[in-house]
């Protein structure tokens, strides 16, 4: 939610504005309601900003070029306070002379009272944003202190809420100052140049050396230095790390969209997440988990918290974790968990799932779990992000950067990581689950090749999707681990194709949803593997017959060799045979491809769907 870039360095390899525009292009997935840039131009600040996507800002800069300069900040916005207009676009100027420019990600909760006070002192506002309040506060503090770092420190003392702020001042060429509270900001360490970004994608084209910042810290970068202090003024140190992917990973690489690329990348996302997790004897080792084995053995309850697609990964994982560990496992939307009174204690393991590691709802829920004394583990795809830092331990997924707003490869990587954690707990605790660990690990290692097989069979799914471009409603049915896949299939279609879609538990059909079935209604059915216990396969085949009898058009996802579905399916989409608990890693793929192809057939921007942003850093 909002992408932020800052740069200071030499002008010889293109100007600061080129570097910042490149960073904004890589961060545009974080928000695309408007974009803007501020650079130093002699002893003034030059600002260009435009509502709409980055392409509009590019046109504005082409029409009114920016001067070569060493210092720039840029912003791509997901609107919160104030509509997506030119005026509300960042950067905002601060002070009576407008010699300061500031950009912001997050929400300043007390902006209204601050604004009233500023207006009373004669400050006039040119936007409806909360951000402009921060710009004026920093500018006023600069008037008193003459130092941008100190001015930032003085200003943040008045702010409540979540924010990342970057500021430049016409008096201080070669300096960008940033501050963060509950909102992402990382430093890129270059040679003779330094960078700031909402995530490393902002500067990955220039350096893979990065530095994490802690909560409530202020960073000041010049071309040759990076210094960090706490909001209380005490010196602090960032934690340097190497980014293990390069600029090519954040490019489309010949695919028509990032989403298509990321769908195709899923065999690697699963394979890389499994990599290096077992010792020579085939025992699982999760070295990153910094929680003692003893504490993990004593866990009596597991709660998985997440939002959106990540929560569906958690729902899939629940079936497996309970089966292997016999520990009760709940899955809850993070924003619901946070504001009720959950029964959680020191023997509760709270697992948060987050691709970005920055989702504010999930972050707040993790903090709540920490306050309640739970053990907290983050399963996360983004190194250096906030949720892992706020958790007792982290297990990273290795899906690589996910740029498309609709999550695909991170989802399969999250399920894989949850399975690793579940198996690890089973191994530690002994019992029947421990005996299954090696076999499940072997089965998991077969999954990347099986996903390849599914991907190789998608021609017919694409044809169906194109044929259905005008469809107004699609239903999804699943049972057991197929139920969260039905929910995820529906979410994909809603968010990128803007089609009404709903997922149901197949067993729930007769309790209401079957009333929606009318002649021609398309229904995807995710059929459990015939090996699923309790005859669930047969029950779902009966459900297909029931909806078909009422005129539904049945699009059936079934395992190879499952011929029972054939008489009742208008279309059969095949996935390779696989153990029931691992099937979601395969059955989700046709639904992702279907949504992506259908949205493309409608001429929509699949990577940047309307009203959404990749990283939801406000509650
Ligand atoms: C949907 C999607 C979202 C995210 C959700 C949580 O395709 O991407 O539903 O899954 O916003 O995001 P993370 O995983 O970054 O916490």
XYZ file of C-alpha atoms and ligand atoms in Angstrom:
635
model
C 0.000 0.000 0.000
C 1.930 2.988 -1.358
C 5.427 2.513 -2.688
C 8.227 4.766 -1.522
C 11.653 5.381 -3.073
C 14.494 7.659 -2.037
C 17.905 8.117 -3.628
C 21.090 10.102 -3.157
C 24.110 9.618 -5.389
C 26.094 10.914 -8.309
C 24.433 12.207 -11.453
C 26.732 10.552 -13.986
C 24.721 7.316 -14.405
C 21.467 9.089 -15.110
C 19.926 11.490 -12.688
C 18.356 10.800 -9.328
C 14.935 11.163 -10.914
C 15.698 8.324 -13.368
C 16.711 6.065 -10.480
C 13.583 6.957 -8.533
C 11.292 6.491 -11.557
C 12.815 3.051 -12.116
C 12.174 2.214 -8.456
C 8.581 3.430 -8.718
C 8.010 1.202 -11.739
C 9.091 -1.787 -9.663
C 6.932 -0.721 -6.717
C 3.844 0.243 -8.677
C 2.167 -2.999 -7.590
C 1.927 -1.483 -4.099
C -0.537 1.170 -5.239
C -1.441 2.887 -8.479
C -3.934 5.638 -7.722
C -1.334 8.329 -8.387
C 2.429 8.834 -8.538
C 4.819 11.674 -7.906
C 8.444 12.644 -7.541
C 10.396 15.475 -5.898
C 13.973 16.428 -6.702
C 16.235 19.291 -5.793
C 16.517 21.968 -8.469
C 19.147 24.516 -7.457
C 17.875 25.953 -4.226
C 14.266 24.889 -4.726
C 12.385 21.617 -4.760
C 10.861 20.523 -8.077
C 7.766 18.323 -7.895
C 5.913 16.445 -10.628
C 2.829 14.416 -9.736
C -0.195 12.984 -11.484
C -3.248 10.944 -10.609
C -3.550 7.509 -12.210
C -0.808 5.077 -13.067
C 2.877 5.827 -13.395
C 2.510 6.261 -17.136
C 0.725 9.570 -16.442
C 3.630 10.797 -14.340
C 6.036 9.787 -17.101
C 4.070 11.865 -19.589
C 4.142 14.810 -17.180
C 7.925 14.541 -16.796
C 8.367 14.265 -20.560
C 6.342 17.451 -20.931
C 8.168 19.222 -18.074
C 11.594 17.576 -17.653
C 13.267 17.487 -14.262
C 16.779 18.917 -13.815
C 19.780 16.569 -13.329
C 20.182 16.160 -9.599
C 21.673 13.961 -6.904
C 18.677 13.756 -4.587
C 15.118 12.558 -5.167
C 12.131 10.883 -3.531
C 9.169 9.260 -5.256
C 5.812 7.786 -4.348
C 3.146 5.585 -5.857
C -0.135 5.864 -3.973
C -3.026 3.740 -2.778
C -5.437 6.422 -1.625
C -6.604 6.535 1.987
C -7.268 10.165 2.988
C -8.449 12.134 -0.004
C -9.369 10.815 -3.438
C -6.875 9.861 -6.136
C -6.418 13.379 -7.553
C -3.353 15.323 -8.734
C -3.538 17.500 -5.616
C -3.660 14.589 -3.235
C -0.789 12.811 -4.983
C 2.495 12.814 -3.046
C 5.029 14.440 -2.581
C 3.571 17.239 -0.501
C 5.341 20.484 0.227
C 5.831 21.703 3.766
C 6.406 25.182 5.219
C 5.446 28.650 4.037
C 8.200 28.614 1.424
C 7.514 25.026 0.258
C 11.222 24.154 0.344
C 10.575 20.778 1.928
C 8.972 17.784 0.164
C 7.636 14.729 1.918
C 6.084 11.363 0.989
C 4.207 8.968 3.233
C 2.926 5.418 3.471
C 0.425 4.579 6.213
C -2.196 6.527 8.114
C -1.660 9.369 10.561
C -4.551 8.738 12.911
C -4.487 12.070 14.742
C -4.104 14.149 11.585
C -7.384 15.967 12.099
C -6.437 17.553 15.423
C -2.927 18.311 14.159
C -4.347 19.937 11.053
C -6.700 22.122 13.121
C -3.741 23.315 15.197
C -1.646 24.039 12.099
C -4.499 25.924 10.423
C -4.833 28.022 13.590
C -1.204 29.074 13.199
C -1.861 30.221 9.645
C -0.749 27.180 7.658
C -2.803 26.631 4.518
C -3.325 23.180 3.045
C -3.469 22.281 -0.617
C -4.659 18.665 -0.297
C -7.081 16.532 1.701
C -4.378 14.124 2.808
C -3.141 13.266 6.289
C 0.363 13.387 4.795
C 0.419 17.137 4.328
C 0.179 17.545 8.104
C 3.473 15.664 8.464
C 5.067 17.799 5.732
C 4.177 21.001 7.594
C 5.288 19.613 10.951
C 8.695 18.580 9.614
C 9.086 21.925 7.821
C 8.221 23.859 10.994
C 10.695 21.810 13.015
C 13.328 22.442 10.337
C 12.814 26.167 10.765
C 13.731 25.737 14.438
C 16.556 23.185 14.152
C 18.089 23.718 10.686
C 18.690 19.974 10.548
C 16.450 17.600 8.595
C 17.116 14.555 10.802
C 16.320 16.494 13.972
C 13.286 18.014 12.302
C 11.978 14.569 11.407
C 12.561 13.394 14.958
C 10.693 16.359 16.404
C 7.775 15.879 14.007
C 7.245 12.135 14.516
C 6.848 12.749 18.254
C 3.457 14.314 17.412
C 2.231 11.558 15.083
C -0.024 8.650 15.972
C -0.675 5.745 13.666
C 1.446 3.928 11.134
C 3.826 5.706 8.841
C 6.884 5.638 6.711
C 7.977 9.170 5.853
C 10.738 10.377 3.538
C 11.715 14.024 3.281
C 14.138 16.210 1.372
C 14.870 19.904 1.886
C 16.186 22.442 -0.606
C 18.839 23.529 1.941
C 20.222 20.010 2.250
C 21.233 18.592 -1.162
C 22.526 15.033 -0.979
C 20.407 14.120 2.058
C 17.226 12.064 2.336
C 15.748 11.412 5.765
C 13.295 8.586 6.471
C 11.284 7.513 9.504
C 9.257 4.395 10.133
C 6.671 3.156 12.575
C 4.658 0.019 11.786
C 5.209 0.545 8.082
C 7.968 -0.777 5.829
C 11.245 0.923 4.924
C 14.523 -0.714 3.892
C 17.872 0.816 2.974
C 19.800 -0.102 -0.182
C 23.546 0.161 0.227
C 25.321 1.250 -2.949
C 28.795 2.500 -3.791
C 28.780 6.273 -3.666
C 24.978 6.113 -3.638
C 22.351 4.984 -1.161
C 18.689 4.143 -1.491
C 15.504 3.882 0.532
C 12.504 1.815 -0.481
C 9.300 0.259 0.766
C 10.915 -2.994 -0.253
C 14.122 -4.059 -1.932
C 12.485 -4.105 -5.373
C 12.871 -0.303 -5.256
C 16.635 -0.551 -5.739
C 17.266 -4.131 -6.857
C 18.413 -2.849 -10.264
C 21.326 -1.085 -8.505
C 22.311 -3.045 -5.432
C 21.534 -6.334 -3.694
C 23.007 -5.168 -0.374
C 20.262 -4.041 1.968
C 19.721 -3.008 5.556
C 16.687 -3.646 7.767
C 15.517 -0.859 10.008
C 13.866 -1.394 13.363
C 10.586 0.004 14.584
C 10.516 3.711 15.474
C 13.773 4.571 13.776
C 15.003 7.453 11.659
C 17.527 6.952 8.886
C 19.561 9.605 7.150
C 21.266 8.755 3.868
C 23.885 10.679 1.931
C 25.851 9.287 -1.050
C 28.497 7.924 1.320
C 26.796 7.372 4.655
C 23.794 5.770 6.330
C 23.044 6.697 9.920
C 20.228 5.444 12.085
C 18.780 6.776 15.327
C 15.749 5.857 17.403
C 12.808 8.239 17.741
C 14.309 9.007 21.165
C 17.569 10.148 19.527
C 19.766 7.257 20.624
C 22.110 5.921 17.919
C 20.984 2.600 16.444
C 22.311 0.048 13.958
C 20.434 -1.445 11.029
C 20.900 -5.114 10.173
C 22.626 -5.574 6.807
C 21.715 -8.498 4.539
C 22.199 -9.712 0.991
C 19.128 -10.004 -1.246
C 19.073 -13.497 -2.738
C 17.283 -12.566 -5.965
C 18.168 -10.125 -8.714
C 16.478 -7.589 -10.952
C 15.538 -10.268 -13.533
C 13.334 -11.938 -10.906
C 11.321 -8.728 -10.673
C 10.757 -8.523 -14.439
C 8.170 -10.221 -16.630
C 10.801 -12.192 -18.544
C 8.746 -12.482 -21.731
C 5.452 -13.412 -20.046
C 2.408 -11.260 -20.828
C 1.903 -10.473 -17.134
C 3.619 -10.951 -13.788
C 0.708 -13.123 -12.715
C 1.261 -15.493 -15.637
C 4.977 -15.592 -14.862
C 4.328 -16.263 -11.196
C 1.854 -19.056 -11.966
C 4.500 -20.688 -14.149
C 7.070 -20.168 -11.391
C 5.200 -22.350 -8.896
C 7.257 -25.514 -9.306
C 10.278 -23.437 -8.218
C 8.382 -21.740 -5.399
C 7.572 -25.131 -3.873
C 10.960 -26.688 -4.710
C 12.954 -23.768 -3.297
C 10.853 -23.690 -0.129
C 11.650 -27.378 0.428
C 15.345 -26.937 -0.289
C 17.832 -27.729 2.471
C 15.260 -28.635 5.100
C 16.359 -32.238 5.751
C 19.592 -33.783 7.050
C 21.418 -36.812 5.599
C 19.091 -39.145 7.532
C 16.006 -37.475 6.053
C 15.091 -35.803 9.361
C 13.587 -32.364 9.076
C 15.725 -29.514 10.360
C 14.240 -26.057 10.622
C 17.309 -24.180 11.806
C 15.704 -20.789 11.308
C 13.159 -21.530 14.054
C 14.650 -19.927 17.094
C 12.095 -21.463 19.465
C 13.472 -24.229 21.667
C 12.442 -27.802 20.893
C 11.175 -28.058 24.446
C 8.748 -25.155 24.019
C 7.495 -26.601 20.759
C 6.936 -29.991 22.402
C 4.741 -28.320 25.003
C 2.435 -26.586 22.538
C -1.208 -27.466 23.253
C -2.915 -25.348 20.625
C -2.082 -23.788 17.266
C -3.738 -20.683 15.855
C -3.019 -19.652 12.279
C -3.668 -15.985 11.528
C -3.620 -14.379 8.095
C -5.708 -12.443 5.592
C -7.069 -13.184 2.125
C -5.226 -15.776 0.107
C -2.791 -16.369 2.952
C -5.699 -17.284 5.216
C -6.804 -19.894 2.680
C -3.287 -21.352 2.753
C -3.759 -21.541 6.527
C -7.101 -23.313 6.106
C -5.453 -25.925 3.886
C -2.643 -26.349 6.412
C -5.038 -26.935 9.305
C -6.162 -30.279 7.853
C -2.582 -31.512 7.612
C -1.232 -30.038 10.853
C -4.003 -31.534 12.974
C -3.657 -34.859 11.206
C 0.108 -35.091 11.756
C 0.474 -33.460 15.163
C -2.885 -34.118 16.863
C -2.651 -30.558 18.205
C -5.909 -28.598 17.830
C -5.415 -25.967 15.154
C -7.656 -22.971 14.477
C -7.434 -20.617 11.529
C -8.619 -17.068 11.965
C -8.630 -13.905 9.911
C -6.019 -11.698 11.547
C -8.320 -8.684 11.873
C -10.931 -10.786 13.681
C -8.375 -12.401 15.993
C -6.977 -9.011 16.944
C -10.155 -7.464 18.254
C -11.742 -10.262 20.219
C -10.606 -11.990 23.354
C -8.935 -15.170 22.071
C -7.986 -17.978 24.432
C -4.222 -17.916 23.980
C -1.416 -18.598 26.442
C 2.296 -19.487 26.568
C 1.569 -22.935 25.205
C -0.260 -21.604 22.154
C 1.706 -21.446 18.924
C 0.443 -18.602 16.770
C 1.538 -18.980 13.151
C 1.124 -15.910 10.971
C 1.132 -16.288 7.202
C 2.049 -13.280 5.104
C 3.633 -12.972 1.696
C 4.597 -9.346 2.196
C 5.334 -9.509 5.909
C 3.762 -6.055 6.134
C 0.000 -6.649 6.213
C -1.121 -4.345 9.000
C -4.025 -6.551 10.111
C -1.683 -9.504 10.490
C 1.020 -7.433 12.143
C -1.424 -6.137 14.753
C -2.662 -9.679 15.397
C 0.925 -10.892 15.895
C 1.565 -8.106 18.387
C -1.642 -9.040 20.187
C -0.519 -12.683 20.329
C 2.852 -11.573 21.725
C 1.114 -9.532 24.402
C -0.927 -12.590 25.360
C 2.307 -14.551 25.804
C 1.931 -16.915 22.845
C 4.841 -18.298 20.857
C 4.752 -16.560 17.489
C 6.143 -17.909 14.232
C 5.913 -15.995 10.959
C 5.784 -17.785 7.632
C 6.802 -15.044 5.288
C 8.134 -14.453 1.777
C 9.816 -11.091 2.298
C 13.161 -10.871 4.011
C 13.573 -7.943 6.369
C 9.849 -7.247 6.630
C 8.079 -6.288 9.829
C 6.024 -9.359 10.760
C 9.054 -11.677 11.059
C 10.821 -9.053 13.131
C 7.901 -8.876 15.528
C 7.677 -12.677 15.865
C 9.654 -15.104 18.007
C 10.720 -17.029 14.923
C 10.407 -17.039 11.168
C 10.249 -19.665 8.478
C 10.844 -18.039 5.112
C 9.133 -19.231 1.976
C 11.401 -18.994 -1.047
C 8.917 -18.063 -3.733
C 10.971 -15.065 -4.897
C 9.419 -11.637 -5.372
C 5.692 -11.715 -6.071
C 4.756 -8.644 -8.083
C 1.228 -9.349 -9.366
C -1.325 -8.146 -6.859
C -3.159 -11.484 -6.966
C -1.117 -13.972 -4.996
C -0.278 -17.289 -6.674
C 3.196 -18.676 -6.086
C 3.325 -17.325 -2.541
C 0.174 -19.349 -1.801
C 1.696 -22.693 -2.758
C 4.928 -21.773 -0.981
C 2.969 -20.924 2.191
C 1.180 -24.269 2.151
C 4.529 -25.983 1.668
C 6.109 -24.104 4.579
C 3.118 -24.849 6.840
C 3.514 -28.510 5.972
C 7.205 -28.367 6.874
C 6.330 -26.798 10.207
C 3.566 -29.334 10.877
C 5.848 -32.240 10.032
C 8.604 -30.780 12.176
C 6.249 -30.565 15.162
C 5.137 -34.141 14.494
C 8.776 -35.270 14.354
C 9.573 -33.510 17.653
C 6.585 -34.885 19.466
C 6.838 -38.495 18.266
C 3.644 -40.524 17.807
C 1.948 -41.663 14.627
C 2.621 -38.411 12.763
C 6.372 -38.754 13.263
C 6.284 -42.048 11.363
C 4.839 -40.309 8.310
C 7.417 -37.521 8.040
C 9.813 -39.186 5.616
C 7.087 -40.426 3.278
C 5.346 -37.027 3.207
C 8.673 -35.321 2.520
C 9.234 -37.669 -0.425
C 5.724 -36.891 -1.678
C 6.334 -33.170 -1.267
C 9.519 -33.426 -3.296
C 7.423 -34.898 -6.156
C 5.093 -31.903 -6.165
C 7.148 -29.476 -8.332
C 7.202 -31.988 -11.230
C 3.476 -32.590 -10.797
C 2.756 -28.854 -10.924
C 4.780 -28.762 -14.180
C 2.497 -31.487 -15.502
C -0.607 -29.507 -14.592
C 0.842 -26.380 -16.198
C 1.506 -28.363 -19.367
C -2.185 -29.276 -19.606
C -3.709 -25.822 -19.423
C -4.672 -25.256 -23.094
C -8.238 -26.392 -22.595
C -8.614 -24.361 -19.384
C -7.498 -21.278 -21.303
C -10.022 -22.006 -24.062
C -12.805 -22.394 -21.495
C -11.769 -19.126 -19.828
C -11.824 -17.192 -23.100
C -15.176 -18.708 -23.984
C -16.534 -17.619 -20.573
C -15.303 -14.011 -20.761
C -18.888 -12.690 -20.526
C -19.923 -14.911 -17.627
C -21.468 -12.981 -14.757
C -21.167 -15.522 -11.962
C -19.095 -18.618 -11.210
C -19.417 -20.924 -8.221
C -16.709 -23.130 -6.731
C -17.299 -26.231 -4.646
C -14.774 -28.211 -2.661
C -14.618 -30.452 0.315
C -11.887 -31.221 2.882
C -8.675 -29.538 1.616
C -10.587 -28.721 -1.565
C -12.845 -26.317 0.363
C -10.212 -23.608 0.869
C -9.191 -24.151 -2.757
C -12.781 -23.358 -3.770
C -12.563 -20.143 -1.712
C -9.229 -19.228 -3.254
C -10.446 -20.000 -6.798
C -13.389 -17.667 -6.213
C -11.179 -14.928 -4.759
C -8.844 -15.030 -7.766
C -11.746 -14.566 -10.143
C -13.308 -11.744 -8.122
C -10.159 -9.749 -7.707
C -8.754 -9.828 -11.206
C -11.777 -10.506 -13.462
C -14.376 -8.576 -11.405
C -16.821 -11.459 -11.744
C -19.122 -12.463 -8.955
C -17.713 -15.702 -7.594
C -18.332 -17.707 -4.467
C -16.700 -20.741 -2.958
C -18.622 -23.242 -0.862
C -17.949 -26.361 1.099
C -19.608 -29.030 -1.045
C -21.280 -30.488 2.050
C -22.979 -27.146 2.634
C -24.657 -27.157 -0.760
C -27.978 -28.525 0.372
C -28.065 -26.100 3.303
C -28.663 -23.134 1.025
C -26.293 -22.473 -1.865
C -27.924 -25.022 -4.174
C -30.716 -22.470 -4.607
C -28.276 -20.466 -6.741
C -28.081 -23.206 -9.349
C -30.019 -22.444 -12.488
C -29.589 -23.710 -16.036
C -26.164 -22.811 -17.404
C -24.639 -21.713 -14.060
C -20.923 -22.584 -14.276
C -19.654 -24.470 -11.219
C -16.082 -25.592 -10.658
C -15.916 -28.667 -8.477
C -12.650 -29.666 -6.844
C -13.009 -33.400 -6.436
C -11.049 -34.997 -3.586
C -8.615 -37.713 -4.472
C -10.312 -41.133 -4.464
C -7.880 -42.016 -1.631
C -9.425 -39.393 0.691
C -10.819 -41.089 3.806
C -14.506 -41.352 4.708
C -15.637 -41.805 1.139
C -15.545 -38.071 0.544
C -14.812 -38.678 -3.101
C -18.135 -40.454 -3.604
C -19.978 -37.750 -1.683
C -18.597 -35.024 -3.943
C -19.427 -37.061 -7.054
C -23.015 -37.139 -5.747
C -22.902 -33.354 -5.323
C -21.872 -33.004 -8.965
C -24.864 -35.091 -9.991
C -27.170 -32.967 -7.839
C -26.116 -29.665 -9.393
C -25.999 -31.113 -12.904
C -29.580 -32.340 -12.465
C -30.504 -28.698 -11.850
C -28.814 -27.459 -15.009
C -25.348 -26.432 -13.734
C -22.463 -26.498 -16.181
C -19.906 -28.596 -14.289
C -16.189 -27.922 -14.626
C -14.618 -30.728 -12.678
C -11.047 -30.848 -11.392
C -10.220 -34.507 -10.830
C -7.195 -36.723 -10.444
C -5.833 -38.852 -13.293
C -7.666 -42.150 -13.426
C -10.750 -40.883 -11.592
C -13.378 -41.975 -14.107
C -16.323 -41.762 -11.723
C -16.699 -38.044 -12.495
C -16.789 -38.403 -16.281
C -20.537 -39.039 -16.783
C -21.454 -35.915 -14.799
C -18.823 -33.441 -15.966
C -19.199 -30.972 -18.811
C -15.435 -30.542 -18.643
C -12.860 -32.624 -16.786
C -9.608 -30.901 -15.845
C -7.022 -33.455 -14.810
C -4.279 -33.242 -12.183
C -1.775 -36.051 -11.487
C -2.528 -38.503 -8.703
C -1.206 -37.373 -5.376
C -1.803 -37.930 -1.636
C -5.026 -36.170 -0.551
C -3.401 -33.648 1.781
C -0.994 -32.442 -0.908
C -3.606 -32.148 -3.659
C -4.267 -28.390 -3.082
C -0.783 -27.678 -4.434
C -2.044 -29.042 -7.763
C -5.767 -28.284 -7.838
C -5.293 -24.549 -7.328
C -3.259 -24.206 -10.526
C -6.117 -24.560 -13.087
C -8.172 -22.044 -11.109
C -5.337 -19.491 -11.165
C -4.847 -20.012 -14.904
C -8.605 -19.742 -15.487
C -8.862 -16.407 -13.645
C -5.752 -14.974 -15.303
C -6.834 -15.992 -18.802
C -10.410 -14.805 -18.348
C -9.292 -11.416 -17.006
C -6.874 -11.044 -19.930
C -9.646 -11.986 -22.380
C -11.726 -9.170 -20.872
C -8.831 -6.807 -21.563
C -8.196 -6.154 -17.861
C -4.880 -5.388 -16.215
C -4.374 -8.695 -14.399
C -1.348 -7.467 -12.459
C -2.922 -4.312 -11.100
C -6.631 -4.902 -10.511
C -8.783 -1.932 -9.622
C -9.020 -0.695 -6.023
C -6.381 -3.123 -4.771
C -2.742 -2.916 -3.749
C -0.221 -5.621 -3.121
C 0.772 -4.858 0.394
C -2.036 -3.777 2.708
C -0.200 -1.651 5.236
C -3.251 0.018 6.765
C -5.902 -1.598 8.970
C -5.181 -12.064 -2.966
C -4.132 -11.513 -2.137
C -4.498 -11.002 -0.794
C -3.363 -11.273 0.209
C -3.682 -10.626 1.558
C -2.602 -10.910 2.570
O -4.679 -12.548 -4.165
O -3.003 -11.434 -2.536
O -5.705 -11.558 -0.344
O -3.201 -12.649 0.347
O -3.816 -9.243 1.393
O -1.365 -10.458 2.133
P -0.013 -10.967 2.780
O 0.116 -12.420 2.457
O 1.062 -10.142 2.152
O -0.132 -10.743 4.246
